[in-house]
PDB file of C-alpha atoms in Angstrom:
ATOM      1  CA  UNK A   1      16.211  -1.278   4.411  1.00 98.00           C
ATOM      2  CA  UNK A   2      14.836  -1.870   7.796  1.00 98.00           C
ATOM      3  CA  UNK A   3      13.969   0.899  10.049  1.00 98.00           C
ATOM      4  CA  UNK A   4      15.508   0.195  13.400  1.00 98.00           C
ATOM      5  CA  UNK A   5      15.332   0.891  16.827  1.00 97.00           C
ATOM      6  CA  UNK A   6      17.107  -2.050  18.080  1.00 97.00           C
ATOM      7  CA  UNK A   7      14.320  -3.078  19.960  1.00 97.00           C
ATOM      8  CA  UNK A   8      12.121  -6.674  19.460  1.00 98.00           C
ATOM      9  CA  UNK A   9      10.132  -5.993  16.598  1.00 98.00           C
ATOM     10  CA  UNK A  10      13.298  -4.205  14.249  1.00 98.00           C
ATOM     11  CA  UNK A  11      15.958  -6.979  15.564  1.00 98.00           C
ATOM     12  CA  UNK A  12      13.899  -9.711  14.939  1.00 98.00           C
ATOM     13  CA  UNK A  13      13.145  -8.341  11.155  1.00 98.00           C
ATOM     14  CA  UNK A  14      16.578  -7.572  10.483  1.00 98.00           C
ATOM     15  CA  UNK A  15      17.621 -11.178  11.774  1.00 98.00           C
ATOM     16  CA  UNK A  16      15.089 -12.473   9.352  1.00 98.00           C
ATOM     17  CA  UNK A  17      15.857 -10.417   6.585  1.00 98.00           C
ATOM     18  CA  UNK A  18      19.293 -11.996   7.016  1.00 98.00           C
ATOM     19  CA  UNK A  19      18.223 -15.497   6.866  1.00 97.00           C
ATOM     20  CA  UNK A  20      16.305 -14.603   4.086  1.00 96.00           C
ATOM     21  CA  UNK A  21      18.739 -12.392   1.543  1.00 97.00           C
ATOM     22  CA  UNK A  22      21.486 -14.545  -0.618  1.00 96.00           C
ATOM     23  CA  UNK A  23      25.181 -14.406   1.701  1.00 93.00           C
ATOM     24  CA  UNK A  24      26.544 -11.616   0.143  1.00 91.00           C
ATOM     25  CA  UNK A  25      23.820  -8.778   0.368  1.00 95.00           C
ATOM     26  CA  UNK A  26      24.277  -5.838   2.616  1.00 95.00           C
ATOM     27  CA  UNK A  27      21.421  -5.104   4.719  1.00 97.00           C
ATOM     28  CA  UNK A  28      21.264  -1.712   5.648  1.00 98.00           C
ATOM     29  CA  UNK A  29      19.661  -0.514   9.577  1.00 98.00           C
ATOM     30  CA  UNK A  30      18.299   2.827   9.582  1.00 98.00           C
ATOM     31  CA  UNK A  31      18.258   4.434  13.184  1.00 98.00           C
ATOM     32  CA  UNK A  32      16.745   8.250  13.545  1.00 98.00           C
ATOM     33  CA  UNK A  33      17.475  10.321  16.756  1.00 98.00           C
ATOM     34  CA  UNK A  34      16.188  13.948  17.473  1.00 98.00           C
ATOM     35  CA  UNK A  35      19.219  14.010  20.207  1.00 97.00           C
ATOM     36  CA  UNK A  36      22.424  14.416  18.923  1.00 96.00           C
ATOM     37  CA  UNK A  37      23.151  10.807  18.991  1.00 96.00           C
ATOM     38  CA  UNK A  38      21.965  10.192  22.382  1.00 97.00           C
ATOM     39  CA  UNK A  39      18.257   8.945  22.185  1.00 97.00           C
ATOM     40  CA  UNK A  40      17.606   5.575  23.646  1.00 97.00           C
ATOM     41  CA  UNK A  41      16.552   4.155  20.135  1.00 98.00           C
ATOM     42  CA  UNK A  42      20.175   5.155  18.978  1.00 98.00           C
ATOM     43  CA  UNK A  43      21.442   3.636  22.339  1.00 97.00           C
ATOM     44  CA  UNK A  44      20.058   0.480  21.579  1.00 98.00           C
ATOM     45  CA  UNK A  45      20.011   0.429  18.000  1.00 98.00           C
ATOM     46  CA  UNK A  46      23.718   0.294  18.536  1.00 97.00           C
ATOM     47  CA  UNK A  47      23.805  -2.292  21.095  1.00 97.00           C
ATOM     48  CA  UNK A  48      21.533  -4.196  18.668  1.00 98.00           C
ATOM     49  CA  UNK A  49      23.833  -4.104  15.731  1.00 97.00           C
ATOM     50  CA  UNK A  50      26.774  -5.408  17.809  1.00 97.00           C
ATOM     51  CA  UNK A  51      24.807  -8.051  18.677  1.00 98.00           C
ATOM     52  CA  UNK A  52      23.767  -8.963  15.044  1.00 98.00           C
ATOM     53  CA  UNK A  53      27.033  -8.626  14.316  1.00 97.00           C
ATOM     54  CA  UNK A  54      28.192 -11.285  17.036  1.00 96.00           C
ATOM     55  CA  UNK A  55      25.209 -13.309  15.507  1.00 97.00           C
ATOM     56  CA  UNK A  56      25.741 -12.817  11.434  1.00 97.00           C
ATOM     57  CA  UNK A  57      29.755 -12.050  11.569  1.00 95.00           C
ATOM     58  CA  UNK A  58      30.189 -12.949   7.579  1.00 94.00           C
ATOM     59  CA  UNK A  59      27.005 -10.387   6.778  1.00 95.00           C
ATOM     60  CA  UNK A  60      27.536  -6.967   6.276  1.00 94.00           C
ATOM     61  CA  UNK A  61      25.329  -4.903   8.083  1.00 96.00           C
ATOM     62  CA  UNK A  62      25.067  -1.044   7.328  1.00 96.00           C
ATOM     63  CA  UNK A  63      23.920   1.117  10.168  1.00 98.00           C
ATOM     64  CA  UNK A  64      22.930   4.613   9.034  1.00 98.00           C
ATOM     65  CA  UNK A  65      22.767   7.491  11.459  1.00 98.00           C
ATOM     66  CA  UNK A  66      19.870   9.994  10.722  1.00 98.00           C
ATOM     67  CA  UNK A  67      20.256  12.622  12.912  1.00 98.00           C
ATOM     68  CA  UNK A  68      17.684  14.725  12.395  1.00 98.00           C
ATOM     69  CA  UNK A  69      16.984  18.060  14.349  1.00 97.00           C
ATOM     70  CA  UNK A  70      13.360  20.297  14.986  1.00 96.00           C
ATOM     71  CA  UNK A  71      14.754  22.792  12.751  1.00 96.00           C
ATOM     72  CA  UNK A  72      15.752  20.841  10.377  1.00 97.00           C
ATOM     73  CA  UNK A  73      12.348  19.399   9.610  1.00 97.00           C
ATOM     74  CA  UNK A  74      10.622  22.691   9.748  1.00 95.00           C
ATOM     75  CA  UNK A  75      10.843  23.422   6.338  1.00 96.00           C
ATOM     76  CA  UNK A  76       9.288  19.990   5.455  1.00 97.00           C
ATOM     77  CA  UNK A  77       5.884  20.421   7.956  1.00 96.00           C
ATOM     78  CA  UNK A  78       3.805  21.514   5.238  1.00 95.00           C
ATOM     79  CA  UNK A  79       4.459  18.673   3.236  1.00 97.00           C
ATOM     80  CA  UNK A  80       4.754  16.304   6.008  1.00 97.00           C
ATOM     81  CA  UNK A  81       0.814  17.618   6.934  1.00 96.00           C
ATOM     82  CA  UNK A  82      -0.269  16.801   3.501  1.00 97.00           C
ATOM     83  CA  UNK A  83       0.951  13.294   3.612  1.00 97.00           C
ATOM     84  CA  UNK A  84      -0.837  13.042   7.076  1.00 96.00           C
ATOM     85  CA  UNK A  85      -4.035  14.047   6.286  1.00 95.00           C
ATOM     86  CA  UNK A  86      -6.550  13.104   8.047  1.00 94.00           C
ATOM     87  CA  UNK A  87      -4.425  12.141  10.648  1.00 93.00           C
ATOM     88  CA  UNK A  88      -4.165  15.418  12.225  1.00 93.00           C
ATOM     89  CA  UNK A  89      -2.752  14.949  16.063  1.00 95.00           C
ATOM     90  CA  UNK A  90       0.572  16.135  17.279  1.00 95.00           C
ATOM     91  CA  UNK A  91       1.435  12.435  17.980  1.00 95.00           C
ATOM     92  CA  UNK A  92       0.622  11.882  14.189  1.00 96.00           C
ATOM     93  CA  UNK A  93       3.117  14.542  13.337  1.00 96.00           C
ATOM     94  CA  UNK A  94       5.643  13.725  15.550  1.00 97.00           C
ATOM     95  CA  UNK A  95       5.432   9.604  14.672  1.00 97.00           C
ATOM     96  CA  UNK A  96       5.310  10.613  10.920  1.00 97.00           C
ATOM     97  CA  UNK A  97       8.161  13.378  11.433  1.00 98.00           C
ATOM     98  CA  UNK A  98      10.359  10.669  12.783  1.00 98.00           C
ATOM     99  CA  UNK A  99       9.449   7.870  10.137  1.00 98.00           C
ATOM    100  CA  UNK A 100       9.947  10.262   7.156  1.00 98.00           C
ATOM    101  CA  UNK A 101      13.594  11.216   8.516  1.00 98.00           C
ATOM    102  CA  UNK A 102      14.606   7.562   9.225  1.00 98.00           C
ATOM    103  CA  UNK A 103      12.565   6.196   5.613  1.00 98.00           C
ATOM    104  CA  UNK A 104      15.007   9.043   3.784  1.00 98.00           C
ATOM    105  CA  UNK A 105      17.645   5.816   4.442  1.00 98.00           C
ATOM    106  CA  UNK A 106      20.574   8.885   4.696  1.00 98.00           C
ATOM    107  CA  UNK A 107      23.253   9.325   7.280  1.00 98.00           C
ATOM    108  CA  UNK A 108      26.097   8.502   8.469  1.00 97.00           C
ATOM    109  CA  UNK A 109      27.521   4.556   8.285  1.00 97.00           C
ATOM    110  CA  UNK A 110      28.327   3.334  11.450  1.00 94.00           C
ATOM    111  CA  UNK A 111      30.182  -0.390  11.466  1.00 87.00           C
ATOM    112  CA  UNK A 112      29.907  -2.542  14.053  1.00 89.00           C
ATOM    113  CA  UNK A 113      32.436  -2.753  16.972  1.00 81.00           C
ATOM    114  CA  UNK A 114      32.450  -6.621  16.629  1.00 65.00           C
ATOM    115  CA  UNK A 115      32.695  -6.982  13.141  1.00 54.00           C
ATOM    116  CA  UNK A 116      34.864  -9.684  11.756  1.00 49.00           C
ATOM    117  CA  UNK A 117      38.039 -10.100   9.584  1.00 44.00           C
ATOM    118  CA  UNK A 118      36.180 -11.115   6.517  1.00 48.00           C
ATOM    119  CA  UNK A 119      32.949  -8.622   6.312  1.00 53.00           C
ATOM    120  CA  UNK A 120      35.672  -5.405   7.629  1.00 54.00           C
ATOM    121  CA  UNK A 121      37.364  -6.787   4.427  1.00 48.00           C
ATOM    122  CA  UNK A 122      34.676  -6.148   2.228  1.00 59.00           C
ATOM    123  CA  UNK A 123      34.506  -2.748   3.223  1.00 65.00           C
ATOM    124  CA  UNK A 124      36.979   0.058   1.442  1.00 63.00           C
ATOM    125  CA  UNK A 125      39.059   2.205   3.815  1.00 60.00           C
ATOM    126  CA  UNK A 126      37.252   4.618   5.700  1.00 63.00           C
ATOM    127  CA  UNK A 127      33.893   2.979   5.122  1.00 70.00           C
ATOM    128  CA  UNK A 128      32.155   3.707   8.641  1.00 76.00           C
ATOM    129  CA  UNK A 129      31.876   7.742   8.972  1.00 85.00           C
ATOM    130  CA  UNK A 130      31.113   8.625   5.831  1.00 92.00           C
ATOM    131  CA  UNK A 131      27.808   9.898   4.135  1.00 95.00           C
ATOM    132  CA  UNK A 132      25.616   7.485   2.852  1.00 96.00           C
ATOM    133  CA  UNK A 133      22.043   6.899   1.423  1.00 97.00           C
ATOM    134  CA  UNK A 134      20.324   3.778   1.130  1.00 98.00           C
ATOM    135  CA  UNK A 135      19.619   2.722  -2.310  1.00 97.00           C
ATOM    136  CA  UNK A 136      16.847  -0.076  -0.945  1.00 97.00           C
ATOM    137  CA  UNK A 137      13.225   0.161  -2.543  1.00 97.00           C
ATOM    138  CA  UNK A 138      11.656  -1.611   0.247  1.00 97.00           C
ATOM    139  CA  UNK A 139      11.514  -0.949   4.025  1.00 98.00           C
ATOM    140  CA  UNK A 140      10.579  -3.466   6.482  1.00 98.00           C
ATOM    141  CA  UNK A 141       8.439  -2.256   9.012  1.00 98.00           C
ATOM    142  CA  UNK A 142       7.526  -3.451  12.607  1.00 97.00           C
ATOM    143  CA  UNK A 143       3.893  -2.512  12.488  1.00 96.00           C
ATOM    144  CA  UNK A 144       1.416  -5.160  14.492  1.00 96.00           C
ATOM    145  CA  UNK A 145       3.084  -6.545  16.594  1.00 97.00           C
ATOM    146  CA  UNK A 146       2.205  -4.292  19.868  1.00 96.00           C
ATOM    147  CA  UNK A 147      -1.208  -4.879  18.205  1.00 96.00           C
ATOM    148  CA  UNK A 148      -1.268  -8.418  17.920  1.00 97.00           C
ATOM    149  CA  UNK A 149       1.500  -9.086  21.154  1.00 96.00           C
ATOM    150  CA  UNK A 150       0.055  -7.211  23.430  1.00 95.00           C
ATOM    151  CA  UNK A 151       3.277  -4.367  23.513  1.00 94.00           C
ATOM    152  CA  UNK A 152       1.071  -1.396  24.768  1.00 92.00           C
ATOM    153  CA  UNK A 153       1.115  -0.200  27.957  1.00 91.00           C
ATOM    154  CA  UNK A 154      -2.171   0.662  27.805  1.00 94.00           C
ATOM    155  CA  UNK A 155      -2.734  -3.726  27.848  1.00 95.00           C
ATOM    156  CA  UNK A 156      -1.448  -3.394  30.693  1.00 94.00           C
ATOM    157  CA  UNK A 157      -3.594  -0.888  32.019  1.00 94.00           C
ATOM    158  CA  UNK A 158      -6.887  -2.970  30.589  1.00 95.00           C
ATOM    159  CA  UNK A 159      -5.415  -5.951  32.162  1.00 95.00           C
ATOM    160  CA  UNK A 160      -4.838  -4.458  35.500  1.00 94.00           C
ATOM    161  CA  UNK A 161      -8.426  -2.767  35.570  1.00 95.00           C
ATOM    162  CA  UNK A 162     -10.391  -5.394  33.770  1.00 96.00           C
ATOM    163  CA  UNK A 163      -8.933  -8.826  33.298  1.00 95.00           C
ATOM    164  CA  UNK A 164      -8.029 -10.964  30.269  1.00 94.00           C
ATOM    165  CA  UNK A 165     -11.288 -10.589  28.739  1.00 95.00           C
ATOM    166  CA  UNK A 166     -10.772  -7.133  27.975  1.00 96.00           C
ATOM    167  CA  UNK A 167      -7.361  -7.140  27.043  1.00 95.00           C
ATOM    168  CA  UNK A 168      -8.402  -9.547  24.482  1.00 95.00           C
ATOM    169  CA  UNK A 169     -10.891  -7.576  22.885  1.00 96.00           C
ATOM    170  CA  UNK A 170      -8.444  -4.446  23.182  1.00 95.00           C
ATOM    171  CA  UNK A 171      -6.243  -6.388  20.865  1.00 95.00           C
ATOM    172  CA  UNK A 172      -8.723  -7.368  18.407  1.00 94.00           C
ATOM    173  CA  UNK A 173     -10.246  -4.009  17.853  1.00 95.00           C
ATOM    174  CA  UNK A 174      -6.319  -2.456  17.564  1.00 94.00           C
ATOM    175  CA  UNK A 175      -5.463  -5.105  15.234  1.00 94.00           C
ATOM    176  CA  UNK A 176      -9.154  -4.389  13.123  1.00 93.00           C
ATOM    177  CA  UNK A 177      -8.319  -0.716  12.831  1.00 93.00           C
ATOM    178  CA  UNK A 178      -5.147  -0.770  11.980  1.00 93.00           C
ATOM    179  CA  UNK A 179      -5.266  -0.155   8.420  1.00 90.00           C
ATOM    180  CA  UNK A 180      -7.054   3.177   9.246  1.00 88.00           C
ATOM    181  CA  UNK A 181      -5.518   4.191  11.890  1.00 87.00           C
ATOM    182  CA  UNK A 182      -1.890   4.141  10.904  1.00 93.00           C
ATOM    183  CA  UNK A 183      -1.160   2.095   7.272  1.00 95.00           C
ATOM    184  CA  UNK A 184      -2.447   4.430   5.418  1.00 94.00           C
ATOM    185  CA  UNK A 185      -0.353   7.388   7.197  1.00 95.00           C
ATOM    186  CA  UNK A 186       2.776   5.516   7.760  1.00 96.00           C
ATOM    187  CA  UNK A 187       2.697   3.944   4.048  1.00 97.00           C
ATOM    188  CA  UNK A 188       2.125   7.946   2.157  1.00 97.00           C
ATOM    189  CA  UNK A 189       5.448   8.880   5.072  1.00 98.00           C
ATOM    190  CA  UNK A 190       7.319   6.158   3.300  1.00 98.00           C
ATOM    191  CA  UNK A 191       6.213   6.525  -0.720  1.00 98.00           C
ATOM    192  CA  UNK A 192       7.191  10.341  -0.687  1.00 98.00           C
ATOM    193  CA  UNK A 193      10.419   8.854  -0.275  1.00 98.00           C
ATOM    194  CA  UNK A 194      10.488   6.790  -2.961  1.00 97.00           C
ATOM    195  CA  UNK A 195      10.282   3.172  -1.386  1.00 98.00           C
ATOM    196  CA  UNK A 196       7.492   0.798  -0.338  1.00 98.00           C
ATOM    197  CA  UNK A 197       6.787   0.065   2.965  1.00 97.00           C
ATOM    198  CA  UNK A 198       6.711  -3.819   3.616  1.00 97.00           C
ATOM    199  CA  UNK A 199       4.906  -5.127   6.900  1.00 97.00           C
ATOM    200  CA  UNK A 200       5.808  -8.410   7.566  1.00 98.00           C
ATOM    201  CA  UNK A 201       3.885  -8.772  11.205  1.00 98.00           C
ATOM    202  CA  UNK A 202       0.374  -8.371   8.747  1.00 97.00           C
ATOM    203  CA  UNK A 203       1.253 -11.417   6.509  1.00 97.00           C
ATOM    204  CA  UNK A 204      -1.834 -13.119   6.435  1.00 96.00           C
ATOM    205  CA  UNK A 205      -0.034 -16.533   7.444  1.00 97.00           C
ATOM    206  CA  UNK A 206       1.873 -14.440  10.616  1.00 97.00           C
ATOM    207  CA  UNK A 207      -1.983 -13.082  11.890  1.00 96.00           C
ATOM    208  CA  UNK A 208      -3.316 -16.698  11.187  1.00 96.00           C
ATOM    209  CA  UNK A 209      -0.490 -18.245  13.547  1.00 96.00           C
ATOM    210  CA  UNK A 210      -0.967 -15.543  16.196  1.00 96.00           C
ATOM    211  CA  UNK A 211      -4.956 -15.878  15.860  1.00 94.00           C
ATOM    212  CA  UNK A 212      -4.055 -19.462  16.922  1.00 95.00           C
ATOM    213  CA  UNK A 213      -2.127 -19.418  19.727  1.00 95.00           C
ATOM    214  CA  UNK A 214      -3.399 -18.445  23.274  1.00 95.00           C
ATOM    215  CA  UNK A 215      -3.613 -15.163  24.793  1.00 95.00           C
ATOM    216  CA  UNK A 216      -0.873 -16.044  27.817  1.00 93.00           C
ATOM    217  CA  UNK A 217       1.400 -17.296  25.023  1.00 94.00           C
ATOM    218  CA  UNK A 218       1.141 -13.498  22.853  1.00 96.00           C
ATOM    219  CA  UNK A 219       1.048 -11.693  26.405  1.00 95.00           C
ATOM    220  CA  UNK A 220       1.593 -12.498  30.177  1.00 94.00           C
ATOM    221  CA  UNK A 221       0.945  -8.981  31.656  1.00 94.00           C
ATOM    222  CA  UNK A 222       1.313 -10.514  34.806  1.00 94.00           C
ATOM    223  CA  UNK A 223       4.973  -9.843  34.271  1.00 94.00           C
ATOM    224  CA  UNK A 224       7.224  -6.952  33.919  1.00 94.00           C
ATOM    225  CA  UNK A 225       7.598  -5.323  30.833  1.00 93.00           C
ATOM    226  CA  UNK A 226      10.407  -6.214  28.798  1.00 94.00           C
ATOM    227  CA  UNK A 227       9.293  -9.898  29.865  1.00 95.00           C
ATOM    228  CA  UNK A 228       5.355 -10.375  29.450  1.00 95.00           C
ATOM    229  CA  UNK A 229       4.477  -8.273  27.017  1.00 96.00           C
ATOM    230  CA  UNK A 230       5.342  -9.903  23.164  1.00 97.00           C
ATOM    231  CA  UNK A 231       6.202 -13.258  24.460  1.00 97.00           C
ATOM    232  CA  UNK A 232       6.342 -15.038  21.141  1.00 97.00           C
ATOM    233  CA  UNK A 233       8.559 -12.686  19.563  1.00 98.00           C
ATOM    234  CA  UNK A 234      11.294 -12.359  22.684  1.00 98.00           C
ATOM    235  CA  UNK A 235      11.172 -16.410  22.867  1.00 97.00           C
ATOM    236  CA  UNK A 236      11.821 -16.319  19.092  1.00 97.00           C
ATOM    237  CA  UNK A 237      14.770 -13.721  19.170  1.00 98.00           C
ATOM    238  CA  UNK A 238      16.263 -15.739  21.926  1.00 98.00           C
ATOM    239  CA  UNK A 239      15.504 -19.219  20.381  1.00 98.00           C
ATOM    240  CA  UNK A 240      18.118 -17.330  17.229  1.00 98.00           C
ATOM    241  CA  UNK A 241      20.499 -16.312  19.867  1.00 98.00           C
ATOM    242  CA  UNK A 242      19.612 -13.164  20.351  1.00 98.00           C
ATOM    243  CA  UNK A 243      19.350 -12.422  24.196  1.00 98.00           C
ATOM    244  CA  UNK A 244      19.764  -9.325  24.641  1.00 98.00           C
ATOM    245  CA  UNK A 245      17.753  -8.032  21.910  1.00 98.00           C
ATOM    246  CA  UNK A 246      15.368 -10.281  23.359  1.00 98.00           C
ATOM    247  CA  UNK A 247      15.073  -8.493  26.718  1.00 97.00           C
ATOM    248  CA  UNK A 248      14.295  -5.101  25.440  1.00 97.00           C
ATOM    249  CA  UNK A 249      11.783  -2.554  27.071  1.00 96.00           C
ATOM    250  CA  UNK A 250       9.585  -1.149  24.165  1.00 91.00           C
ATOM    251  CA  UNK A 251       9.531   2.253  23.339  1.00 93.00           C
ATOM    252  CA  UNK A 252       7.427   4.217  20.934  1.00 93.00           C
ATOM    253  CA  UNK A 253       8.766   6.048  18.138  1.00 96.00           C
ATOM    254  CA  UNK A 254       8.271   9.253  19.398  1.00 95.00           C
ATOM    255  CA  UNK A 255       9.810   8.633  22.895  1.00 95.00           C
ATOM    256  CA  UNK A 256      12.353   6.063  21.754  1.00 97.00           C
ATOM    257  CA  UNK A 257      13.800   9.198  18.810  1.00 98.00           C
ATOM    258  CA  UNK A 258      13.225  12.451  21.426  1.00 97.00           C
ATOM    259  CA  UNK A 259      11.200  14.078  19.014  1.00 97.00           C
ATOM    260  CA  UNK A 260       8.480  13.885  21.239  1.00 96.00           C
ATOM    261  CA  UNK A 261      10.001  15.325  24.132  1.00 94.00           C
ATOM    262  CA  UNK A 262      11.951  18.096  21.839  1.00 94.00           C
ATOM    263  CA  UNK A 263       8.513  18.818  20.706  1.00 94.00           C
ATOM    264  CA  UNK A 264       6.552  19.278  23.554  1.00 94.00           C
ATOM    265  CA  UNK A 265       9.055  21.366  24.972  1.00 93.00           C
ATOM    266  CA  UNK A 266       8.620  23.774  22.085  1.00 92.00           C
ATOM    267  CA  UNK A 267       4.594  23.286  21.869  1.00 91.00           C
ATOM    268  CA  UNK A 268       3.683  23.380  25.289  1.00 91.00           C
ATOM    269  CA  UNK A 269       6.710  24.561  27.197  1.00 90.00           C
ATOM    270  CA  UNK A 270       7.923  21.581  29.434  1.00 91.00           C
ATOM    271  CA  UNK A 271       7.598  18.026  28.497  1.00 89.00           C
ATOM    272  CA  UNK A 272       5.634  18.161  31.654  1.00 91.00           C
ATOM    273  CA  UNK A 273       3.194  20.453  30.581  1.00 91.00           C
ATOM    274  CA  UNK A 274       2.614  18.535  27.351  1.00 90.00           C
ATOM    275  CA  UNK A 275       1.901  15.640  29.343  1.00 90.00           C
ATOM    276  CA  UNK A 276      -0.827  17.734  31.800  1.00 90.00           C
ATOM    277  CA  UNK A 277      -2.164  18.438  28.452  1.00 90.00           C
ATOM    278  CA  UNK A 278      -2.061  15.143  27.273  1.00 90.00           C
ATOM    279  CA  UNK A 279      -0.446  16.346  23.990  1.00 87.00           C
ATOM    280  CA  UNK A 280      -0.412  13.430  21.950  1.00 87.00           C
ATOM    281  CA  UNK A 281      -4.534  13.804  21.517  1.00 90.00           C
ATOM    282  CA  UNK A 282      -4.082  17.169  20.717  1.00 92.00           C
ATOM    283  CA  UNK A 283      -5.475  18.443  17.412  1.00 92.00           C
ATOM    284  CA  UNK A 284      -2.492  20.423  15.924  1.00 91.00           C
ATOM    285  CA  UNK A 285      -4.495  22.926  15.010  1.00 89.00           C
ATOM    286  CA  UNK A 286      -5.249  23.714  18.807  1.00 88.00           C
ATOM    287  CA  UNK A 287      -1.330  24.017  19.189  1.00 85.00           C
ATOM    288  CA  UNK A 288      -0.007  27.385  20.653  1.00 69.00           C
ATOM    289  CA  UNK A 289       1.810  29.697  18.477  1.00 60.00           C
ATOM    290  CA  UNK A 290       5.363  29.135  18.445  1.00 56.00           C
ATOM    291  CA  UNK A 291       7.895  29.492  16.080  1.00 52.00           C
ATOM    292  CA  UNK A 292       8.342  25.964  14.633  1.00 50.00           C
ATOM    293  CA  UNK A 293      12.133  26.476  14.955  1.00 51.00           C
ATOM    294  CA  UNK A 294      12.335  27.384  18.278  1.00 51.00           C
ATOM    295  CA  UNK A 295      15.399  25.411  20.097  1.00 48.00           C
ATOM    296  CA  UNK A 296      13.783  24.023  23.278  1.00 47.00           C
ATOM    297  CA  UNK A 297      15.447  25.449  26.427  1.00 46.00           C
ATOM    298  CA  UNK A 298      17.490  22.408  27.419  1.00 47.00           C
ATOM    299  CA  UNK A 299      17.084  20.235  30.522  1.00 42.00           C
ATOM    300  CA  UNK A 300      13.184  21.678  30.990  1.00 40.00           C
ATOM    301  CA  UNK A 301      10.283  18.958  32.379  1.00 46.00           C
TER     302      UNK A 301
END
């Protein structure tokens, strides 16, 4: 199972994964959304798995369709806060809200429009639209390669305001804290679900090879993003045939699913009050009181 946003880092696993797994496996995509379908990680998850398809036409790849909803994981906050713990901001919750729907591997199936003759032929009669959970153990996860590749926006900032120096040492200290930061966290989020998170950017001969290779060749913030952030990665997903995957503006989880916008509409009021407040820093405890499954008014900030 690969969690997948269709962006650089999920594309190029899932195009590896397929190089990797005997002919006749399924690999199975999962892509959350908090908007009825229409979050940009769905968008391009989508776009993604045409692509793959295009690229792998004999392999058959399984896109599942968690849609999740606020109210839906409501119930669940409790438990979600335990698995946490320490990690205690709203951008925690809403980054581990969003991996513990899409590591539950259950949706819908969605096939790809460009599938061919032979893998639709695998598939019984009315295959794509039905219900489905992934039976997969382990999920392949994306997590260093903003770290290591320079896919921050805030790199940018640091190179902007302080050169290559800094952004350097920006890298290294992300990279360094890692494992406390967000492994532990993100690797409870999976477990409760009963698989084991796999990290294949944090293979110690994938951090040797990026140790080795210059900082312009990781991350030319000179250019736009999309372009100079996560060269290596883009040049490899193109060097596969892979283009348009290739070309992908990063998003983070929590922007790329909505939650984080559905969210801060219910915390704080207006997405652009929550971002006055700077909400992702914000201890949840200091949260207003609000009824956890309050529908945000739609179209607000």
């Amino acid at each position: 199972l690969v969690l997948f946003s269709g962006g650089v880092d999920s594309t190029l696993l899932a195009a590896l994964t397929h190089q990797a797994l005997p002919a006749g496996e399924p690999i199975d995509l999962a892509t959350c959304c908090f908007a009825a379908g229409t979050s940009p990680d769905r968008l391009a998850a989508l776009d993604a798995l045409d692509e793959l398809a295009r690229w792998a036409p004999s392999r058959e790849w399984r896109l599942i369709e968690v849609n999740a909803t606020l109210e839906g994981m409501a119930p669940h906050r409790a438990r979600l806060l335990q698995l946490l713990y320490p990690a205690t901001t709203v951008m925690d919750l809403n980054i581990g809200t969003a991996l513990w729907a899409a590591a539950s591997g259950e949706g819908v199936l969605r096939a790809p429009s460009s599938a061919s003759a032979a893998s639709q032929q695998q598939r019984p009669p009315g295959w794509a639209g039905r219900p489905y959970r992934s039976r997969a153990r382990v999920v392949m996860l994306g997590h260093g390669a903003d770290e290591q590749c320079g896919g921050y926006g805030r790199h940018r900032t640091t190179f902007r305001n302080h050169g290559w120096g800094a952004v350097a040492e920006e890298m290294a200290a992300e990279t360094a804290r890692l494992w406390h930061r967000n492994l532990g966290r993100d690797d409870r989020i999976v477990a409760d679900r009963g698989r084991e998170a796999r990290h294949p950017f944090l293979a110690e001969p994938v951090i040797a090879a990026l140790l080795d290779l210059p900082l312009p060749m990781l991350a030319d913030l000179r250019l736009s993003p999309g372009t100079g952030d996560k060269i290596v990665l883009r040049e490899g997903l193109r060097q596969l045939g892979l283009p348009r995957a290739a070309s992908r503006v990063k998003r983070a989880i929590q922007f790329g699913t909505r939650i984080g916008k559905q969210a801060n509409c219910r915390d704080f009021g207006s997405n652009r009050a929550a971002n006055l407040a700077n909400a992702g820093s914000v201890r949840l405890s200091a949260l207003p009181s609000r009824p956890l499954t309050q529908v945000p008014t739609k179209g607000r900030g």
